[in-house]
Coordinates of N, CA, C and O in Angstrom, one line a residue:
X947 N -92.9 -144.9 -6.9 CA -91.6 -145.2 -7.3 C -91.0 -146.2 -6.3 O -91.6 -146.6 -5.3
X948 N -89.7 -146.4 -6.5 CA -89.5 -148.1 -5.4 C -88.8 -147.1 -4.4 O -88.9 -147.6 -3.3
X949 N -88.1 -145.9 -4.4 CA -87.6 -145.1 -4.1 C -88.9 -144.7 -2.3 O -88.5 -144.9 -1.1
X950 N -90.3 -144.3 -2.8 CA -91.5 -144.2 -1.8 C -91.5 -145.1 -1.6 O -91.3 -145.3 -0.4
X951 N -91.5 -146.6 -2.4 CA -91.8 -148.0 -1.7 C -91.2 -148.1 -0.4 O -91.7 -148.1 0.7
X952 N -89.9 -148.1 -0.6 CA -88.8 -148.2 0.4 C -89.1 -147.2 1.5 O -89.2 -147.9 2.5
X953 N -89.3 -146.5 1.5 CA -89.9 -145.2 2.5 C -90.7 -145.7 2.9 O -90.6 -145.9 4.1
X954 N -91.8 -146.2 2.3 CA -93.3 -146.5 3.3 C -92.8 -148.2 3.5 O -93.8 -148.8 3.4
X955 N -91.6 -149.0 3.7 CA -91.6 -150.4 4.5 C -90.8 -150.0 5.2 O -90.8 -150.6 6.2
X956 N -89.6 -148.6 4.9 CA -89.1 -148.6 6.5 C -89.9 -147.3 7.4 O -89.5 -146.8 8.5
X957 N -90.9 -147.1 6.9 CA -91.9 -146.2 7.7 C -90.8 -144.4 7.8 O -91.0 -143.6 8.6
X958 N -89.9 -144.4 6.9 CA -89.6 -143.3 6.4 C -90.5 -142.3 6.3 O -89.9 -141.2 6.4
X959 N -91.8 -142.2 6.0 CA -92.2 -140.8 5.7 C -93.0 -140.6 4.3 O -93.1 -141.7 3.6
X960 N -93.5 -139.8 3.9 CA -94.2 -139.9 2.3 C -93.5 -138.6 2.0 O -93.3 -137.7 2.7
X961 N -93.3 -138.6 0.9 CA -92.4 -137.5 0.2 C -93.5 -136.3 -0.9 O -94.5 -136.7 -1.6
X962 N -93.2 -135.3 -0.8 CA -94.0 -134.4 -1.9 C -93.7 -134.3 -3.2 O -92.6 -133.6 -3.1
X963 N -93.9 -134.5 -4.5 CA -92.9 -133.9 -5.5 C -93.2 -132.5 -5.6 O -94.4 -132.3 -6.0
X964 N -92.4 -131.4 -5.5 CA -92.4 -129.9 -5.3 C -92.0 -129.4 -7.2 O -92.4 -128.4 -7.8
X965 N -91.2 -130.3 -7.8 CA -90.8 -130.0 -8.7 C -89.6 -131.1 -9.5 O -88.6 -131.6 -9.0
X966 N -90.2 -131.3 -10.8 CA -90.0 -132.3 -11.4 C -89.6 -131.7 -13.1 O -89.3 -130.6 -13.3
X967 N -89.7 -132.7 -14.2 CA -88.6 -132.1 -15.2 C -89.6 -131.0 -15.8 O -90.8 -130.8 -15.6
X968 N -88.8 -130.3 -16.4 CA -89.3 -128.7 -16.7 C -89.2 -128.7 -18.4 O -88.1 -129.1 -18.9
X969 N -90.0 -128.5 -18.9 CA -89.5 -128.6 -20.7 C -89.3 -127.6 -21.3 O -89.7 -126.7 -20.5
X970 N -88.8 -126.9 -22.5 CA -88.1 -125.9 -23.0 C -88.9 -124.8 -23.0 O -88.5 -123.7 -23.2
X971 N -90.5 -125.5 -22.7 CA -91.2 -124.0 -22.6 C -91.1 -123.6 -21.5 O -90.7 -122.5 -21.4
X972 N -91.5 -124.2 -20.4 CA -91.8 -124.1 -19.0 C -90.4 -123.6 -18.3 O -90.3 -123.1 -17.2
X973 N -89.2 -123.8 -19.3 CA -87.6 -123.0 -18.7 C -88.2 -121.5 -19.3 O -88.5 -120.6 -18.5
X974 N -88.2 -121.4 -20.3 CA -88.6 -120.2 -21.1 C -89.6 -119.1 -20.3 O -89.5 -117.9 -20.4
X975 N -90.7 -119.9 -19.3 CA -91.6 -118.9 -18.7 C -91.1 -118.5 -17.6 O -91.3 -117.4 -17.0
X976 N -90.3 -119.6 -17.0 CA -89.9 -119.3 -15.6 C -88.7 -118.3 -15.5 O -88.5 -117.7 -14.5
X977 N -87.7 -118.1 -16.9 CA -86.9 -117.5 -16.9 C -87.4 -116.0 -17.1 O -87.0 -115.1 -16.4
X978 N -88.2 -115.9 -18.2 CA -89.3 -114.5 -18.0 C -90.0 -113.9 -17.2 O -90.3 -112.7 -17.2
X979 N -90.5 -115.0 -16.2 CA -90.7 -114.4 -14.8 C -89.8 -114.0 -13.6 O -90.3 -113.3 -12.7
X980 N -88.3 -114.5 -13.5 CA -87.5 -113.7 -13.2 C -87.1 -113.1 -13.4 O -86.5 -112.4 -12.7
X981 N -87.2 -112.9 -14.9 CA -86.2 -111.6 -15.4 C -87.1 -110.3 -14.9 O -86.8 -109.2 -14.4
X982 N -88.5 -110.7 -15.2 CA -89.6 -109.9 -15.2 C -89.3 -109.2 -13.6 O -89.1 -108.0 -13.5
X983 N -89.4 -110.1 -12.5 CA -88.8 -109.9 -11.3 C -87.8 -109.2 -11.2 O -87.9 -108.3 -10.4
X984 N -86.6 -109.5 -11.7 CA -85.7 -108.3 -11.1 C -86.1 -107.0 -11.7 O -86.0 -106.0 -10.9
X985 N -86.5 -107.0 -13.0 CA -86.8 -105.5 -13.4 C -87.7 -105.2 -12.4 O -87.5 -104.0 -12.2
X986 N -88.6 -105.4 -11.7 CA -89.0 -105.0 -11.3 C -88.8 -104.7 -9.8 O -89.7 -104.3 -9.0
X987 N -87.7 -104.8 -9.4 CA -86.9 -104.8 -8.6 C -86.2 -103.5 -8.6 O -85.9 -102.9 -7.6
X988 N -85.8 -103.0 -10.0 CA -85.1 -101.6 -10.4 C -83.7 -102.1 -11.5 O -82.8 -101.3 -11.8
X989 N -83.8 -103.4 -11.8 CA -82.5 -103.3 -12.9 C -82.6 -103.4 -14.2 O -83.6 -104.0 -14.6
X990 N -81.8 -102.9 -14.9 CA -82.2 -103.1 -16.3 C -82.2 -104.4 -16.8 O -81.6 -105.4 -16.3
X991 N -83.0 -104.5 -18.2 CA -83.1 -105.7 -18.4 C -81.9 -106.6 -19.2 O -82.0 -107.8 -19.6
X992 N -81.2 -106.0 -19.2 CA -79.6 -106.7 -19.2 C -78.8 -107.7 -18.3 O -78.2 -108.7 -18.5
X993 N -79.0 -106.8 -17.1 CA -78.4 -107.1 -15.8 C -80.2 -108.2 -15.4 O -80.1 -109.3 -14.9
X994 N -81.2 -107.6 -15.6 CA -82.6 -108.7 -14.5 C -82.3 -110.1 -15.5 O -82.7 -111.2 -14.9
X995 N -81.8 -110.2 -16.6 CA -81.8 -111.4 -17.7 C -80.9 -112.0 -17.1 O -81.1 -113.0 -16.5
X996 N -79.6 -111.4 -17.2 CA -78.4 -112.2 -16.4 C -78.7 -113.1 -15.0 O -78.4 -114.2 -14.8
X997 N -79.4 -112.1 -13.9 CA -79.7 -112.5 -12.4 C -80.3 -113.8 -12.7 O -80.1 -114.9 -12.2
X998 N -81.6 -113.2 -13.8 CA -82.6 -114.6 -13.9 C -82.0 -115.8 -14.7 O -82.8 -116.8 -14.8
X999 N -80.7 -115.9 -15.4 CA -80.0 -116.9 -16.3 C -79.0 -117.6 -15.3 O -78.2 -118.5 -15.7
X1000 N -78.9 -117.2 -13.9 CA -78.2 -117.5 -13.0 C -78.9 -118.3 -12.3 O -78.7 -119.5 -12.2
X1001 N -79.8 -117.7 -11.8 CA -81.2 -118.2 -11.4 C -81.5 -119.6 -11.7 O -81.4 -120.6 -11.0
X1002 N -82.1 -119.3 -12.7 CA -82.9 -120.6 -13.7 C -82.2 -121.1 -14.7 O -82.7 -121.9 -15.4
X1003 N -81.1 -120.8 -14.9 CA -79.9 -121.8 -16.1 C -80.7 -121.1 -17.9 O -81.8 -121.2 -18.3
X1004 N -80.0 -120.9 -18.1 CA -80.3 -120.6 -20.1 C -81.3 -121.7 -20.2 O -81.1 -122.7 -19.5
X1005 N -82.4 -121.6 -21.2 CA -83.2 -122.2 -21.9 C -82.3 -123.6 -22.4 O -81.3 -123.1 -22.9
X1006 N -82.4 -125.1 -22.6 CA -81.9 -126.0 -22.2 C -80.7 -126.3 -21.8 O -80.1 -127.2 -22.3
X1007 N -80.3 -125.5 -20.8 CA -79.2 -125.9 -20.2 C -79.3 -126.5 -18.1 O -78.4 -126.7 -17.3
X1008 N -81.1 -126.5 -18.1 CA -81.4 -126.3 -16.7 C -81.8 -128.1 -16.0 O -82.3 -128.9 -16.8
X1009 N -81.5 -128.4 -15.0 CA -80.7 -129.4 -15.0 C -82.0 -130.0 -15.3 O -82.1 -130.8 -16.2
X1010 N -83.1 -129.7 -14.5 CA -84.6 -129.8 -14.5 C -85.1 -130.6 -15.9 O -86.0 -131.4 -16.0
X1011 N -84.4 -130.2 -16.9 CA -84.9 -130.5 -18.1 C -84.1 -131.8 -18.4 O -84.3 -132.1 -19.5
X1012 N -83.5 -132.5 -18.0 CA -82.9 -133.8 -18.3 C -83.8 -134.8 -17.5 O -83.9 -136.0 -17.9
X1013 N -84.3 -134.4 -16.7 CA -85.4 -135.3 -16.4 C -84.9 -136.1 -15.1 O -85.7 -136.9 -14.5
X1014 N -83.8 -135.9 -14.8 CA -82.7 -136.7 -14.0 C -82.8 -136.1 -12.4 O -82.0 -136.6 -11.6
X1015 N -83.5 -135.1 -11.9 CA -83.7 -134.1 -11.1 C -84.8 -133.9 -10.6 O -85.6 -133.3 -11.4
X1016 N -85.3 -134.3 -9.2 CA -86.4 -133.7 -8.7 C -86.2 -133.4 -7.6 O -85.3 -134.1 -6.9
X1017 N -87.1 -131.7 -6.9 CA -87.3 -131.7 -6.1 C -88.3 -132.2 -4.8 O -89.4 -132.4 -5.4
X1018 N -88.3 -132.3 -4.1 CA -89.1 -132.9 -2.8 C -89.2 -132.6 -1.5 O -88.3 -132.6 -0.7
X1019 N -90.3 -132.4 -1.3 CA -90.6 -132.0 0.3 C -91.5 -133.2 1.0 O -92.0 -134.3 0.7
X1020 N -91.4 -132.1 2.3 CA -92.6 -133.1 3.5 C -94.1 -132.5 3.0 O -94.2 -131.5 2.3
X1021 N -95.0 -133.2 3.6 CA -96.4 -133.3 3.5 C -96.9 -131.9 4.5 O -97.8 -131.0 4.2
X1022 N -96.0 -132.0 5.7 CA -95.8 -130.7 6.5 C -94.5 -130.1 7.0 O -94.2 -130.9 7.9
X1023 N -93.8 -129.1 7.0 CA -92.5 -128.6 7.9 C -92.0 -128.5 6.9 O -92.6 -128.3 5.8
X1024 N -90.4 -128.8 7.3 CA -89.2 -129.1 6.6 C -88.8 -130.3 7.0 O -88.7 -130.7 8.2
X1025 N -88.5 -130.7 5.9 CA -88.1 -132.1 5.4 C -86.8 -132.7 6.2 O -86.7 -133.8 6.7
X1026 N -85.7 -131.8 6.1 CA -84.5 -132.2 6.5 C -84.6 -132.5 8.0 O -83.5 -132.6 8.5
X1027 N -85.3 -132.6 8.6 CA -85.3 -132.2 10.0 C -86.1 -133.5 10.6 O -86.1 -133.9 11.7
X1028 N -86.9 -134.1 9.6 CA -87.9 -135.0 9.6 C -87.3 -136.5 9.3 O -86.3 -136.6 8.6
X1029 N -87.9 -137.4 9.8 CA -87.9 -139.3 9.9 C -87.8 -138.9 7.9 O -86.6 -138.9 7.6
X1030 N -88.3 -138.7 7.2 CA -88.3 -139.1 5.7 C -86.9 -138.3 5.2 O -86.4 -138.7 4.2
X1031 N -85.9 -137.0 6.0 CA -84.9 -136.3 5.7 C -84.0 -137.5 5.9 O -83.4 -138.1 5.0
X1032 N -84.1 -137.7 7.5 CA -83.2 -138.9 7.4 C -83.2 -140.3 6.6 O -82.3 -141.1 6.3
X1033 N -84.2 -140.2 6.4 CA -84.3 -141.6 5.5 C -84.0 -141.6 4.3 O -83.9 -142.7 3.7
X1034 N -83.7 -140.2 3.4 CA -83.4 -139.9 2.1 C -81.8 -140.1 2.6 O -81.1 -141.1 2.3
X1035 N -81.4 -139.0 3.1 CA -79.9 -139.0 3.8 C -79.1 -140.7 3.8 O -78.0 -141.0 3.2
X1036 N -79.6 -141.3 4.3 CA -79.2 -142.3 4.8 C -79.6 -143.8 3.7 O -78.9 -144.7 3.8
X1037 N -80.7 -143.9 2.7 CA -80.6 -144.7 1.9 C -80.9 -144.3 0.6 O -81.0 -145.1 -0.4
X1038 N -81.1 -142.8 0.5 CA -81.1 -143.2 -0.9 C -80.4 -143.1 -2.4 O -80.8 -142.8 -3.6
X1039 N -79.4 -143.6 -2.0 CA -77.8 -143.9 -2.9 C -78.3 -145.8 -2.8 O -77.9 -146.5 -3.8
X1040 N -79.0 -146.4 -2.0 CA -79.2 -147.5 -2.7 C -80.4 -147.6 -3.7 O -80.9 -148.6 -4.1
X1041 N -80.9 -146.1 -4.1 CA -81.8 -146.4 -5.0 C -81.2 -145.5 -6.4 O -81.7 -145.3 -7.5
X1042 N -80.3 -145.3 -6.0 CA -79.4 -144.4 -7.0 C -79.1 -143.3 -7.4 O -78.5 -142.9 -8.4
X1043 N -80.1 -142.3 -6.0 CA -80.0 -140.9 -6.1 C -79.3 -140.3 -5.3 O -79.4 -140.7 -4.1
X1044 N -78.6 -139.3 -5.4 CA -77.5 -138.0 -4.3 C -78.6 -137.2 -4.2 O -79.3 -136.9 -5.1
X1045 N -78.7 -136.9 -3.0 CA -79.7 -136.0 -1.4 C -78.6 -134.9 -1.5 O -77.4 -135.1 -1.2
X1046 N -79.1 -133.7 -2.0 CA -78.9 -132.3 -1.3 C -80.2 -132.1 -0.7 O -81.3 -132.5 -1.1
X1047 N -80.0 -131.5 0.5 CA -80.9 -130.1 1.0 C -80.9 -128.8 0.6 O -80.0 -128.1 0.9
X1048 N -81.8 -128.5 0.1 CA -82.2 -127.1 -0.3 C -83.0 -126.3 0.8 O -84.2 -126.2 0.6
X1049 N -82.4 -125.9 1.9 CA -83.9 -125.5 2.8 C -84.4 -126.3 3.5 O -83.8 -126.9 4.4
X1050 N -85.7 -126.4 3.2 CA -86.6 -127.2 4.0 C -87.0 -128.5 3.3 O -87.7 -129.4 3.8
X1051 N -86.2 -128.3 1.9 CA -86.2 -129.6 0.5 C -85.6 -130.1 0.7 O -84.8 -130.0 1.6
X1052 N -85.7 -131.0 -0.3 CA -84.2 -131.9 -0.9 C -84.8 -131.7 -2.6 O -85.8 -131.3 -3.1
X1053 N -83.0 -132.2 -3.1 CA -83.0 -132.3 -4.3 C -82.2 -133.6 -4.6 O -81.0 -133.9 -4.2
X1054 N -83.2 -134.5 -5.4 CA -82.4 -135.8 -5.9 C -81.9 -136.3 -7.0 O -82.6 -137.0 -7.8
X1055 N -80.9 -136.0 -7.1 CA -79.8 -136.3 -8.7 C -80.1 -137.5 -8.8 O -80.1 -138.3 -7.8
X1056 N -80.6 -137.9 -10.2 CA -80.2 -139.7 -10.7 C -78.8 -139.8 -10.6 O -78.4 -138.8 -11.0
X1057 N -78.0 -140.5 -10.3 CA -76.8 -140.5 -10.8 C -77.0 -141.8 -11.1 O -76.9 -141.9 -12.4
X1058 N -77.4 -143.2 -10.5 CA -77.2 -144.1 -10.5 C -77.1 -145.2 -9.7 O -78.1 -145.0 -9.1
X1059 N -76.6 -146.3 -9.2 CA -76.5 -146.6 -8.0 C -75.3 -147.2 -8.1 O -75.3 -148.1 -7.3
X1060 N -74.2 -147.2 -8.6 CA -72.9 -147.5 -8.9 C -72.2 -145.8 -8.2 O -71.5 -145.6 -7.3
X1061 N -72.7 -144.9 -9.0 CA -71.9 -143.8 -8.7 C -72.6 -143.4 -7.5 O -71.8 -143.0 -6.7
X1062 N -73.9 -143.4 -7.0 CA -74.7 -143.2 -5.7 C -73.6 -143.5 -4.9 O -73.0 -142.7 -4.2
X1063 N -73.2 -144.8 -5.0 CA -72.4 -145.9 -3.9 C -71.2 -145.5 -3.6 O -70.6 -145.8 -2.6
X1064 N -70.5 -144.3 -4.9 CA -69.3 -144.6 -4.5 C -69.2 -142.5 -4.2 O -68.1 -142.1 -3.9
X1065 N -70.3 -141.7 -4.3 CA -70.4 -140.8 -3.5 C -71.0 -141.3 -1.9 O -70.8 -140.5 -1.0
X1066 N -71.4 -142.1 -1.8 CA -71.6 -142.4 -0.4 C -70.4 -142.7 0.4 O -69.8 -142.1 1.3
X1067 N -70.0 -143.8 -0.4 CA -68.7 -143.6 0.5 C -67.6 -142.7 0.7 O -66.7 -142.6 1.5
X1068 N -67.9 -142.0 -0.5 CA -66.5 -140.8 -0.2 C -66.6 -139.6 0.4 O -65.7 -138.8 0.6
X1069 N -68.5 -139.3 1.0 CA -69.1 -138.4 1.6 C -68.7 -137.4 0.9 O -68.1 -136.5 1.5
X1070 N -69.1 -137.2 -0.4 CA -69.0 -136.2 -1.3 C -70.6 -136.1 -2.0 O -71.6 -136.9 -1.9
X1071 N -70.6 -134.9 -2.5 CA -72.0 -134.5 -3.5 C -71.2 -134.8 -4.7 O -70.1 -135.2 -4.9
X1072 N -72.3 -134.6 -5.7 CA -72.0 -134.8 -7.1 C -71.0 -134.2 -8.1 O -70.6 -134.6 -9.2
X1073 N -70.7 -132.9 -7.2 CA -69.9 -131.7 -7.7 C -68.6 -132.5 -7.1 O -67.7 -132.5 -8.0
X1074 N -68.1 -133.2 -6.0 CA -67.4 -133.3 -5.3 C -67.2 -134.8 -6.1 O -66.3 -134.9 -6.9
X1075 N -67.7 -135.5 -5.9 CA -67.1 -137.2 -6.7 C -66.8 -136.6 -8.4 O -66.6 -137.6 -9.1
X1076 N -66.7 -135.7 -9.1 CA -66.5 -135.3 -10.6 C -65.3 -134.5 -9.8 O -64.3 -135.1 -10.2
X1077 N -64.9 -133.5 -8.8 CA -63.7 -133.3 -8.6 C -62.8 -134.1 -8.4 O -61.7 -133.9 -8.9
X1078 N -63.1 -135.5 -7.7 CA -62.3 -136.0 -6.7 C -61.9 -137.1 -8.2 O -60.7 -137.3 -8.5
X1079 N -63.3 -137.8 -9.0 CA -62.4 -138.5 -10.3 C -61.1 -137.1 -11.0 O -60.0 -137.6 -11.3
X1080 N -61.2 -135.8 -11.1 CA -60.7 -135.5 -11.9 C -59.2 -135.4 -11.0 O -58.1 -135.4 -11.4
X1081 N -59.4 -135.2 -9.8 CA -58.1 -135.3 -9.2 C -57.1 -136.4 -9.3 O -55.9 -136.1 -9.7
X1082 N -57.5 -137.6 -9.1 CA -57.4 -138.6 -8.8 C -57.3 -139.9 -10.1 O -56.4 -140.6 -10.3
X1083 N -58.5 -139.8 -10.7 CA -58.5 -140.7 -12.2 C -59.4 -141.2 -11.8 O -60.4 -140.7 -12.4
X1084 N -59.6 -141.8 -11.1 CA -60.3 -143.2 -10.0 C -61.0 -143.0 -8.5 O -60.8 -142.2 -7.6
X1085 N -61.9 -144.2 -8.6 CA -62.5 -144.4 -7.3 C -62.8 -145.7 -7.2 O -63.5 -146.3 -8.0
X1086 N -62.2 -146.3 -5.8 CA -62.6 -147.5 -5.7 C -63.4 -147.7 -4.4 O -63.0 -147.5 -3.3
X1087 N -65.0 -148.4 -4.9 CA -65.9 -148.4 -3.7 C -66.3 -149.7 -3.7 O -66.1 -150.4 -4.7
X1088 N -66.9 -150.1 -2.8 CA -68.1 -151.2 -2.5 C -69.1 -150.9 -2.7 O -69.4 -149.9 -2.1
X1089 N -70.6 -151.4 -3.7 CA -71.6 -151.7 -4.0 C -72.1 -153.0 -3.6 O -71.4 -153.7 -4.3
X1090 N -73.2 -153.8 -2.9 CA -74.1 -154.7 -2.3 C -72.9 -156.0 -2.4 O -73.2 -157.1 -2.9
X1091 N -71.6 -155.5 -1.7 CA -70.9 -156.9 -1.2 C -69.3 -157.0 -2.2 O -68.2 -157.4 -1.8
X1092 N -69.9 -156.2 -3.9 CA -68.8 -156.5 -4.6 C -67.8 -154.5 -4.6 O -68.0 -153.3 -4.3
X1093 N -66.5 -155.3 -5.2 CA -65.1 -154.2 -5.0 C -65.5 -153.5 -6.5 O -65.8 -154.2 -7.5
X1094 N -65.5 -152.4 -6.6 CA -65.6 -151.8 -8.1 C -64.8 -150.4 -8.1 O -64.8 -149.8 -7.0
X1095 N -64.2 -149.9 -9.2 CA -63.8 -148.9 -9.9 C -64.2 -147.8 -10.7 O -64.1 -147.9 -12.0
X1096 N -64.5 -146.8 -10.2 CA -64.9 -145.7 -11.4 C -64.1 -144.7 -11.8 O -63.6 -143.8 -11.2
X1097 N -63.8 -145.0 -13.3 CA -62.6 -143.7 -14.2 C -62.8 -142.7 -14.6 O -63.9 -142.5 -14.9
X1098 N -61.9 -141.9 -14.7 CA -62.2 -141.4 -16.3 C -61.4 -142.0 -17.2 O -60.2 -142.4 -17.0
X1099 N -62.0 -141.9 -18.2 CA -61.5 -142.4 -19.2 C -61.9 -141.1 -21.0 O -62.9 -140.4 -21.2
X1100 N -60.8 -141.3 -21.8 CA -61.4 -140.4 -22.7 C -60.8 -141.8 -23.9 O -60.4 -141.3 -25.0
X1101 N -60.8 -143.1 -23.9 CA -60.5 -143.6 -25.4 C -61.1 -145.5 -24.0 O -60.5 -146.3 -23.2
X1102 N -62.6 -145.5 -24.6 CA -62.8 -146.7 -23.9 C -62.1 -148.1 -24.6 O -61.8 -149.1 -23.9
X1103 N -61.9 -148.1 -25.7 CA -60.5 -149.1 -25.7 C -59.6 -149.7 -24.9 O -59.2 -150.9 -25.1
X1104 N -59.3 -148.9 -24.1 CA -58.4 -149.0 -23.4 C -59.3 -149.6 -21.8 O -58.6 -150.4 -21.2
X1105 N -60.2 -149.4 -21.3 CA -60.8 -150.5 -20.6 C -60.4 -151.7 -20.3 O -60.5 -152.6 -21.2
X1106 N -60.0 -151.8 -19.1 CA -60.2 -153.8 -18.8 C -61.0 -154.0 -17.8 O -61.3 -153.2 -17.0
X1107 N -61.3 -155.6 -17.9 CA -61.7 -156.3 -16.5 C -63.6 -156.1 -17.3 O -63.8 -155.5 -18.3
X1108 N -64.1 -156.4 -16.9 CA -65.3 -156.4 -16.3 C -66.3 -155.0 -16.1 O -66.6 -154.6 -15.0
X1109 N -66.7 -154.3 -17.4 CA -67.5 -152.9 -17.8 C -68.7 -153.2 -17.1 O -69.3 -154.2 -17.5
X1110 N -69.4 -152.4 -16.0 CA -70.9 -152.2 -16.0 C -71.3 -151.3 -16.6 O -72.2 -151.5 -17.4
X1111 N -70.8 -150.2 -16.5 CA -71.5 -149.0 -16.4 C -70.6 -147.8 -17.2 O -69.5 -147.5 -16.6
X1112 N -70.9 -147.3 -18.2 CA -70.6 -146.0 -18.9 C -71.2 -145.1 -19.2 O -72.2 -145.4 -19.9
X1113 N -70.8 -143.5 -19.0 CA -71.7 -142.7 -19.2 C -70.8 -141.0 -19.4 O -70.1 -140.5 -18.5
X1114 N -71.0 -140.6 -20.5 CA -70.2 -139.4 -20.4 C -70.3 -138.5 -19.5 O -71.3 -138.3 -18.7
X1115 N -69.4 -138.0 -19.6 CA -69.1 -136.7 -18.6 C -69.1 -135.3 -18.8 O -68.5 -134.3 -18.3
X1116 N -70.1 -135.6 -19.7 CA -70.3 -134.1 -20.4 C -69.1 -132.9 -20.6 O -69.1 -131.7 -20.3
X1117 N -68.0 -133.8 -21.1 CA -66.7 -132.7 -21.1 C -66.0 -134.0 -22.1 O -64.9 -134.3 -21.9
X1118 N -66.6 -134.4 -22.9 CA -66.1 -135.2 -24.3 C -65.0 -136.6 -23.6 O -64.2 -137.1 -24.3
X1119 N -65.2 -136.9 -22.1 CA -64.8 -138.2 -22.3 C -65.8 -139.2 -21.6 O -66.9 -139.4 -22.2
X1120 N -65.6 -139.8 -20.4 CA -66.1 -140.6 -20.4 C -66.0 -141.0 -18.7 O -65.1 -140.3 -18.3
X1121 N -66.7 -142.0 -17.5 CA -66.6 -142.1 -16.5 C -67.4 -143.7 -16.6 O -68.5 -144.1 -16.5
X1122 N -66.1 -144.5 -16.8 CA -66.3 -146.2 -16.5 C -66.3 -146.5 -15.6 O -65.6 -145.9 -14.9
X1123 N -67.3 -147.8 -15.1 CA -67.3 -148.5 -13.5 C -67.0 -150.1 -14.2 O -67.4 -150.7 -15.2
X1124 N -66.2 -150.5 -13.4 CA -65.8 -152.0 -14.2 C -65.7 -152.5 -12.3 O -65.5 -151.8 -11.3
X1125 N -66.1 -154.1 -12.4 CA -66.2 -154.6 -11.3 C -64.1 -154.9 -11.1 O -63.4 -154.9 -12.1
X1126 N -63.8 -155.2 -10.1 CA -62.7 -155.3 -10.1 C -62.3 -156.7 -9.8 O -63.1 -157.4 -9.2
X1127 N -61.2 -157.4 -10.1 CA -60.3 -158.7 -10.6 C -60.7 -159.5 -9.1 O -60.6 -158.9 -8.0
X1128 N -61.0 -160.3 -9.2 CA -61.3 -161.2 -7.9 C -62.4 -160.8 -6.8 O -62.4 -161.1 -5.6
X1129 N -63.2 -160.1 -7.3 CA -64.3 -159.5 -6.5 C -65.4 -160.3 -6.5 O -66.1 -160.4 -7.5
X1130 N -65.5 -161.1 -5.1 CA -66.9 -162.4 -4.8 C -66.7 -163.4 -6.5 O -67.6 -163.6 -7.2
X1131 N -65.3 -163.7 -6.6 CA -65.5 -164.8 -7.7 C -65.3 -163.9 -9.3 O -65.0 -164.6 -10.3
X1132 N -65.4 -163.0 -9.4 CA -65.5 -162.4 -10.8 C -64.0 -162.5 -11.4 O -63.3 -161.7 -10.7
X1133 N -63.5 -163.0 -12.1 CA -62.1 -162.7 -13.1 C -61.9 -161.8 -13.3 O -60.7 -161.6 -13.6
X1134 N -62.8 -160.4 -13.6 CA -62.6 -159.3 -14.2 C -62.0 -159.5 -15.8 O -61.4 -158.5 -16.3
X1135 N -62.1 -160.8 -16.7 CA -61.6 -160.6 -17.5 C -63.0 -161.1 -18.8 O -62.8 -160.9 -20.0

């Protein structure tokens, strides 16, 4: 991936994939093997289904299954602690992914490299840049030189300037990036 490219020219580290998209059967087994687990723990299987739907997310609802989601480790240790933690931490929102740590993991959201850019700069996670648009309406960040804007928006009609990027918001509207009006030469119109 250009994601490892980038890692092995700035001598970042080699990444493991620990866990990658998961398909409706493979949610289905894993959720059976927790549930199976907590019963066997002592709860009924009411309550072990619930723990394990908490757990592993309902049969396609798990993020794993969009394909948009992997986990990743070091070759040895933990990761976060290591030349390749920092190097995820620190660039890779220019390859368009948000870095949680899990542990001794990480976990890398696609979001993009528009929305990457503008949770970087707001020093938010992904949960945190979807609060802060819904607070707010808006965010305005810098991407590789140029000024841009991300909305919400629920009637794209209403849009101006200069659209890159649209993508719903899985709550029936919408989250536009338009470059903004005089940015390195652009009209925005």
């Amino acid at each position: 991936s250009d994601l490892q490219r980038g890692m092995d020219i700035d001598g970042g580290g080699k990444l493991v994939i620990l866990q990658g998209y998961r398909s409706g059967q493979e949610q289905e087994k894993a959720l059976e093997q927790r549930t199976a687990y907590y019963q066997d723990q002592g709860y009924s299987a009411a309550r072990a289904e619930t723990f394990a739907q908490y757990d592993c997310g309902p049969v396609g609802s798990d993020a794993y299954q969009t394909g948009l989601i992997v986990k990743v480790g070091a070759q040895e240790g933990g990761l976060e602690s290591q030349k390749a933690g920092e190097w995820l931490r620190s660039r890779s929102a220019d390859y368009g992914f948000q870095v949680s740590f899990d542990g001794e993991n990480a976990v890398l959201r696609y979001v993009g490299p528009f929305h990457a850019a503008a949770m970087r700069q707001l020093s938010v996670d992904f949960d945190g840049y979807i609060a802060y648009l819904d607070a707010y309406r808006q965010c305005l960040f810098t991407w590789n030189g140029e000024e841009y804007k991300a909305e919400i928006v629920s009637d794209l009609s209403i849009l101006q300037g200069e659209t890159v990027s649209i993508c719903g918001d899985n709550r029936g509207g919408y989250i536009a990036v338009s470059i903004q009006e005089g940015s390195n030469g652009h009209s925005g119109g």
